[in-house]
Amino acid sequence: MRASLTCILLATARALAPAARPRRTHPARHGAPKDGPSYADLPRDVEPIDTSFLEEKPPPSWGSEGWNWGSANGAAHDKAAIVRAQFAKRHRRTSFMAWAKCGTVDAGDLK
């Protein structure tokens, strides 16, 4: 009786157990597929791309050659004219100072 009860319990446990997943026969592949062209397959007579269009000249600032601080000619005079036009209205000046006190204005703009 004990043997039959053990067989019934084993059969029930196997029936309730989740099905075993089939094992993978190939390894998982990560990254780019290996069956595509490689760098060695590319033709050698292709000219490299000119990337100079990606480089931007920095805007003129204190150390720039054409800054001419204090002169009526130069980048400093032009930047000062832009700032005077932007802050010509009182509400713009007060809002700028309010944002500066909160710490949300860029430090470069505060200079």
XYZ file of N, CA, C and O in Angstrom:
444
model
N 0.828 -1.184 0.000
C 0.000 0.000 0.000
C 0.880 1.257 0.000
O 0.552 2.222 -0.678
N 1.922 1.182 0.789
C 2.815 2.315 0.860
C 3.489 2.561 -0.482
O 3.666 3.703 -0.903
N 3.848 1.559 -1.189
C 4.499 1.679 -2.485
C 3.540 2.267 -3.516
O 3.925 3.109 -4.340
N 2.301 1.850 -3.485
C 1.328 2.392 -4.440
C 1.044 3.869 -4.163
O 0.861 4.678 -5.070
N 1.021 4.249 -2.889
C 0.801 5.638 -2.522
C 1.979 6.508 -2.982
O 1.787 7.622 -3.486
N 3.186 5.989 -2.884
C 4.371 6.706 -3.338
C 4.340 6.894 -4.841
O 4.658 7.970 -5.360
N 3.927 5.880 -5.582
C 3.824 5.992 -7.049
C 2.789 7.028 -7.449
O 2.997 7.791 -8.399
N 1.681 7.084 -6.740
C 0.631 8.052 -7.053
C 1.130 9.472 -6.796
O 0.921 10.386 -7.596
N 1.849 9.680 -5.682
C 2.380 10.999 -5.359
C 3.419 11.445 -6.393
O 3.442 12.608 -6.821
N 4.279 10.551 -6.819
C 5.275 10.897 -7.829
C 4.629 11.232 -9.167
O 5.027 12.180 -9.851
N 3.624 10.487 -9.550
C 2.938 10.751 -10.813
C 2.215 12.091 -10.758
O 2.208 12.864 -11.727
N 1.612 12.423 -9.617
C 0.911 13.695 -9.463
C 1.908 14.858 -9.491
O 1.664 15.895 -10.107
N 3.046 14.690 -8.839
C 4.055 15.748 -8.802
C 4.597 16.014 -10.205
O 4.813 17.169 -10.586
N 4.821 14.977 -10.983
C 5.306 15.165 -12.360
C 4.243 15.831 -13.232
O 4.552 16.621 -14.108
N 2.984 15.539 -13.008
C 1.907 16.123 -13.811
C 1.727 17.603 -13.486
O 1.410 18.410 -14.363
N 1.951 17.974 -12.235
C 1.763 19.365 -11.831
C 3.004 20.221 -12.066
O 2.927 21.448 -12.081
N 4.144 19.610 -12.251
C 5.386 20.355 -12.449
C 5.370 21.046 -13.814
O 4.803 20.535 -14.782
N 5.980 22.238 -13.913
C 6.018 22.912 -15.219
C 6.865 22.117 -16.207
O 7.801 21.417 -15.831
N 6.485 22.265 -17.465
C 7.204 21.539 -18.509
C 8.621 22.070 -18.627
O 8.867 23.269 -18.512
N 9.540 21.178 -18.864
C 10.939 21.576 -19.009
C 11.123 22.288 -20.339
O 10.552 21.895 -21.361
N 11.914 23.390 -20.316
C 12.170 24.125 -21.558
C 13.224 23.381 -22.366
O 14.165 22.819 -21.797
N 13.071 23.406 -23.671
C 14.097 22.761 -24.492
C 15.408 23.533 -24.387
O 15.418 24.760 -24.284
N 16.522 22.838 -24.394
C 17.825 23.465 -24.287
C 18.210 24.078 -25.616
O 17.901 23.543 -26.669
N 18.904 25.200 -25.540
C 19.380 25.854 -26.758
C 20.558 25.079 -27.321
O 21.452 24.676 -26.591
N 20.539 24.952 -28.605
C 21.662 24.258 -29.247
C 22.692 25.242 -29.769
O 23.810 24.862 -30.050
N 22.309 26.508 -29.925
C 23.252 27.529 -30.383
C 23.409 28.580 -29.286
O 22.474 28.848 -28.542
N 24.570 29.162 -29.170
C 24.768 30.184 -28.128
C 23.999 31.458 -28.460
O 23.746 31.763 -29.618
N 23.627 32.199 -27.436
C 22.930 33.477 -27.643
C 23.890 34.465 -28.287
O 25.044 34.569 -27.904
N 23.406 35.206 -29.285
C 24.250 36.172 -29.985
C 23.942 37.559 -29.482
O 22.808 37.974 -29.437
N 24.968 38.281 -29.123
C 24.818 39.655 -28.659
C 25.573 40.558 -29.608
O 26.639 40.211 -30.101
N 25.050 41.744 -29.848
C 25.740 42.704 -30.694
C 25.418 42.505 -32.165
O 24.403 41.936 -32.539
N 26.315 42.969 -33.008
C 26.097 42.922 -34.454
C 26.263 41.495 -34.968
O 27.055 40.716 -34.455
N 25.493 41.160 -35.987
C 25.647 39.827 -36.565
C 27.023 39.685 -37.213
O 27.579 40.628 -37.749
N 27.552 38.510 -37.164
C 28.889 38.255 -37.687
C 28.877 37.870 -39.158
O 29.922 37.703 -39.750
N 27.690 37.722 -39.739
C 27.638 37.282 -41.128
C 27.602 38.444 -42.124
O 27.553 38.219 -43.315
N 27.634 39.704 -41.659
C 27.633 40.864 -42.550
C 29.042 41.234 -42.962
O 30.025 40.604 -42.568
N 29.174 42.288 -43.776
C 30.516 42.705 -44.205
C 31.304 43.287 -43.034
O 30.745 43.873 -42.121
N 32.581 43.112 -43.063
C 33.442 43.663 -42.027
C 34.234 44.829 -42.611
O 34.170 45.114 -43.809
N 35.007 45.498 -41.765
C 35.803 46.632 -42.205
C 36.802 46.220 -43.278
O 37.091 46.977 -44.194
N 37.309 45.012 -43.177
C 38.294 44.532 -44.147
C 37.686 44.349 -45.537
O 38.400 44.369 -46.536
N 36.351 44.186 -45.613
C 35.682 43.973 -46.898
C 35.434 45.265 -47.667
O 35.060 45.218 -48.832
N 35.608 46.435 -47.032
C 35.302 47.697 -47.691
C 36.355 48.010 -48.753
O 37.527 47.675 -48.598
N 35.940 48.681 -49.834
C 36.929 49.026 -50.866
C 37.928 50.042 -50.334
O 37.609 50.906 -49.530
N 39.155 49.959 -50.803
C 40.229 50.817 -50.312
C 40.309 52.153 -51.037
O 40.995 53.046 -50.607
N 39.614 52.325 -52.144
C 39.734 53.555 -52.923
C 38.695 54.611 -52.537
O 38.542 55.602 -53.222
N 37.996 54.432 -51.429
C 36.980 55.383 -50.980
C 37.673 56.513 -50.224
O 38.477 56.281 -49.324
N 37.354 57.759 -50.580
C 37.931 58.929 -49.917
C 37.260 59.121 -48.554
O 36.054 58.940 -48.420
N 38.005 59.499 -47.529
C 37.381 59.758 -46.233
C 36.504 61.012 -46.295
O 36.722 61.905 -47.106
N 35.505 61.054 -45.442
C 34.562 62.172 -45.405
C 35.239 63.373 -44.738
O 35.903 63.242 -43.714
N 35.060 64.554 -45.321
C 35.588 65.787 -44.744
C 34.671 66.208 -43.598
O 33.498 66.528 -43.813
N 35.172 66.203 -42.383
C 34.360 66.530 -41.211
C 34.538 67.968 -40.736
O 34.095 68.322 -39.656
N 35.155 68.798 -41.536
C 35.388 70.176 -41.106
C 34.080 70.954 -40.940
O 34.037 71.935 -40.197
N 33.012 70.513 -41.610
C 31.739 71.213 -41.466
C 31.149 71.013 -40.073
O 30.258 71.749 -39.663
N 31.639 70.039 -39.309
C 31.138 69.809 -37.964
C 31.758 70.762 -36.939
O 31.238 70.926 -35.843
N 32.877 71.367 -37.292
C 33.567 72.247 -36.360
C 33.013 73.668 -36.474
O 32.960 74.232 -37.550
N 32.603 74.203 -35.360
C 32.086 75.567 -35.338
C 33.101 76.470 -34.650
O 33.744 76.075 -33.691
N 33.208 77.673 -35.156
C 34.083 78.642 -34.503
C 33.388 79.127 -33.235
O 32.191 79.389 -33.240
N 34.128 79.245 -32.139
C 33.502 79.740 -30.921
C 33.138 81.217 -31.081
O 33.777 81.944 -31.845
N 32.118 81.657 -30.367
C 31.755 83.068 -30.462
C 32.860 83.942 -29.877
O 33.614 83.499 -29.007
N 32.959 85.178 -30.310
C 34.002 86.058 -29.772
C 33.762 86.329 -28.286
O 32.630 86.434 -27.835
N 34.855 86.415 -27.554
C 34.755 86.683 -26.115
C 35.963 87.506 -25.683
O 36.720 87.998 -26.505
N 36.183 87.624 -24.384
C 37.193 88.498 -23.816
C 38.569 88.309 -24.450
O 39.264 89.281 -24.709
N 38.966 87.082 -24.673
C 40.308 86.827 -25.185
C 40.421 86.820 -26.689
O 41.496 86.593 -27.224
N 39.339 87.072 -27.394
C 39.366 87.026 -28.853
C 40.154 88.192 -29.427
O 40.265 89.260 -28.820
N 40.659 87.974 -30.599
C 41.477 88.992 -31.264
C 40.667 90.240 -31.615
O 41.125 91.354 -31.467
N 39.438 90.074 -32.069
C 38.636 91.210 -32.511
C 37.706 91.761 -31.450
O 36.744 92.452 -31.761
N 37.963 91.444 -30.164
C 37.050 91.879 -29.107
C 37.090 93.395 -28.934
O 36.054 94.041 -28.853
N 38.249 93.989 -28.857
C 38.439 95.443 -28.762
C 37.580 96.079 -27.671
O 36.770 96.963 -27.930
N 37.782 95.637 -26.437
C 36.987 96.133 -25.319
C 37.191 97.634 -25.139
O 38.297 98.137 -25.134
N 36.095 98.374 -25.035
C 36.149 99.812 -24.838
C 36.179 100.598 -26.128
O 36.130 101.825 -26.111
N 36.246 99.920 -27.240
C 36.299 100.602 -28.531
C 34.908 100.614 -29.165
O 34.061 99.777 -28.873
N 34.686 101.585 -30.038
C 33.412 101.635 -30.761
C 33.390 100.641 -31.917
O 32.358 100.456 -32.552
N 34.508 99.996 -32.192
C 34.594 98.982 -33.243
C 35.007 97.664 -32.610
O 35.880 97.638 -31.751
N 34.375 96.593 -33.028
C 34.768 95.284 -32.530
C 33.592 94.489 -32.006
O 32.450 94.967 -31.923
N 33.900 93.246 -31.634
C 32.862 92.328 -31.178
C 32.272 92.751 -29.838
O 31.086 92.546 -29.587
N 33.063 93.357 -28.966
C 32.556 93.794 -27.665
C 31.465 94.846 -27.833
O 30.440 94.809 -27.146
N 31.683 95.780 -28.740
C 30.689 96.827 -29.004
C 29.401 96.208 -29.544
O 28.297 96.597 -29.145
N 29.539 95.226 -30.435
C 28.359 94.569 -31.017
C 27.579 93.793 -29.954
O 26.342 93.846 -29.911
N 28.288 93.074 -29.081
C 27.615 92.313 -28.015
C 26.940 93.254 -27.021
O 25.841 92.972 -26.544
N 27.588 94.365 -26.704
C 26.992 95.330 -25.781
C 25.712 95.923 -26.359
O 24.738 96.147 -25.637
N 25.687 96.142 -27.657
C 24.476 96.662 -28.303
C 23.340 95.648 -28.211
O 22.178 96.024 -27.984
N 23.661 94.372 -28.357
C 22.630 93.321 -28.242
C 22.076 93.281 -26.825
O 20.852 93.207 -26.620
N 22.948 93.343 -25.830
C 22.513 93.305 -24.431
C 21.668 94.529 -24.097
O 20.637 94.416 -23.425
N 22.094 95.702 -24.555
C 21.298 96.921 -24.307
C 19.914 96.791 -24.923
O 18.912 97.190 -24.309
N 19.809 96.213 -26.118
C 18.498 96.055 -26.761
C 17.631 95.041 -26.004
O 16.421 95.233 -25.864
N 18.247 93.964 -25.503
C 17.479 92.945 -24.788
C 16.950 93.466 -23.452
O 15.856 93.100 -23.034
N 17.720 94.299 -22.784
C 17.313 94.792 -21.467
C 16.824 96.224 -21.504
O 16.842 96.926 -20.486
N 16.345 96.679 -22.631
C 15.827 98.043 -22.746
C 14.521 98.207 -21.971
O 14.190 99.304 -21.544
N 13.788 97.128 -21.786
C 12.506 97.200 -21.072
C 12.695 96.751 -19.626
O 13.398 95.788 -19.340
N 12.029 97.457 -18.723
C 12.198 97.211 -17.291
C 11.789 95.792 -16.892
O 12.465 95.154 -16.084
N 10.704 95.272 -17.455
C 10.241 93.940 -17.047
C 11.254 92.846 -17.414
O 11.374 91.848 -16.732
N 12.019 93.060 -18.478
C 13.051 92.079 -18.837
C 14.203 92.110 -17.843
O 14.750 91.076 -17.476
N 14.572 93.305 -17.407
C 15.655 93.416 -16.429
C 15.254 92.798 -15.094
O 16.019 92.055 -14.480
N 14.034 93.085 -14.640
C 13.604 92.563 -13.340
C 13.413 91.049 -13.385
O 13.750 90.360 -12.418
N 12.896 90.531 -14.487
C 12.727 89.073 -14.559
C 14.088 88.383 -14.629
O 14.281 87.318 -14.031
N 15.043 88.988 -15.320
C 16.390 88.418 -15.378
C 17.006 88.360 -13.986
O 17.592 87.363 -13.584
N 16.858 89.427 -13.214
C 17.413 89.458 -11.863
C 16.693 88.466 -10.949
O 17.321 87.829 -10.096
N 15.382 88.303 -11.137
C 14.640 87.333 -10.322
C 15.117 85.914 -10.621
O 15.333 85.107 -9.705
N 15.305 85.595 -11.885
C 15.811 84.270 -12.265
C 17.242 84.086 -11.779
O 17.645 82.991 -11.383
N 18.028 85.149 -11.777
C 19.409 85.060 -11.302
C 19.450 84.767 -9.804
O 20.281 83.980 -9.339
N 18.549 85.372 -9.039
C 18.497 85.117 -7.599
C 18.080 83.692 -7.294
O 18.491 83.129 -6.281
N 17.261 83.109 -8.170
C 16.840 81.711 -7.982
C 17.933 80.733 -8.391
O 17.862 79.552 -8.077
N 18.915 81.215 -9.130
C 19.991 80.342 -9.581
C 19.694 79.606 -10.867
O 20.341 78.616 -11.187
N 18.727 80.077 -11.639
C 18.360 79.382 -12.870
C 18.909 80.044 -14.129
O 18.623 79.586 -15.221
N 19.683 81.095 -13.964
C 20.295 81.771 -15.115
C 21.701 81.245 -15.290
O 22.418 81.014 -14.304
N 22.108 81.025 -16.508
C 23.440 80.532 -16.811
C 24.484 81.541 -16.311
O 24.322 82.746 -16.466
N 25.556 81.025 -15.718
C 26.599 81.903 -15.185
C 27.255 82.739 -16.276
O 27.654 83.872 -16.042
N 27.325 82.196 -17.487
C 27.879 82.964 -18.611
C 27.014 84.153 -18.956
O 27.524 85.210 -19.347
N 25.703 84.029 -18.805
C 24.798 85.140 -19.071
C 24.912 86.215 -17.976
O 24.708 87.392 -18.235
N 25.224 85.796 -16.759
C 25.351 86.769 -15.664
C 26.591 87.644 -15.842
O 26.624 88.754 -15.347
N 27.608 87.123 -16.497
C 28.831 87.907 -16.700
C 28.528 89.076 -17.589
O 29.007 90.123 -17.541
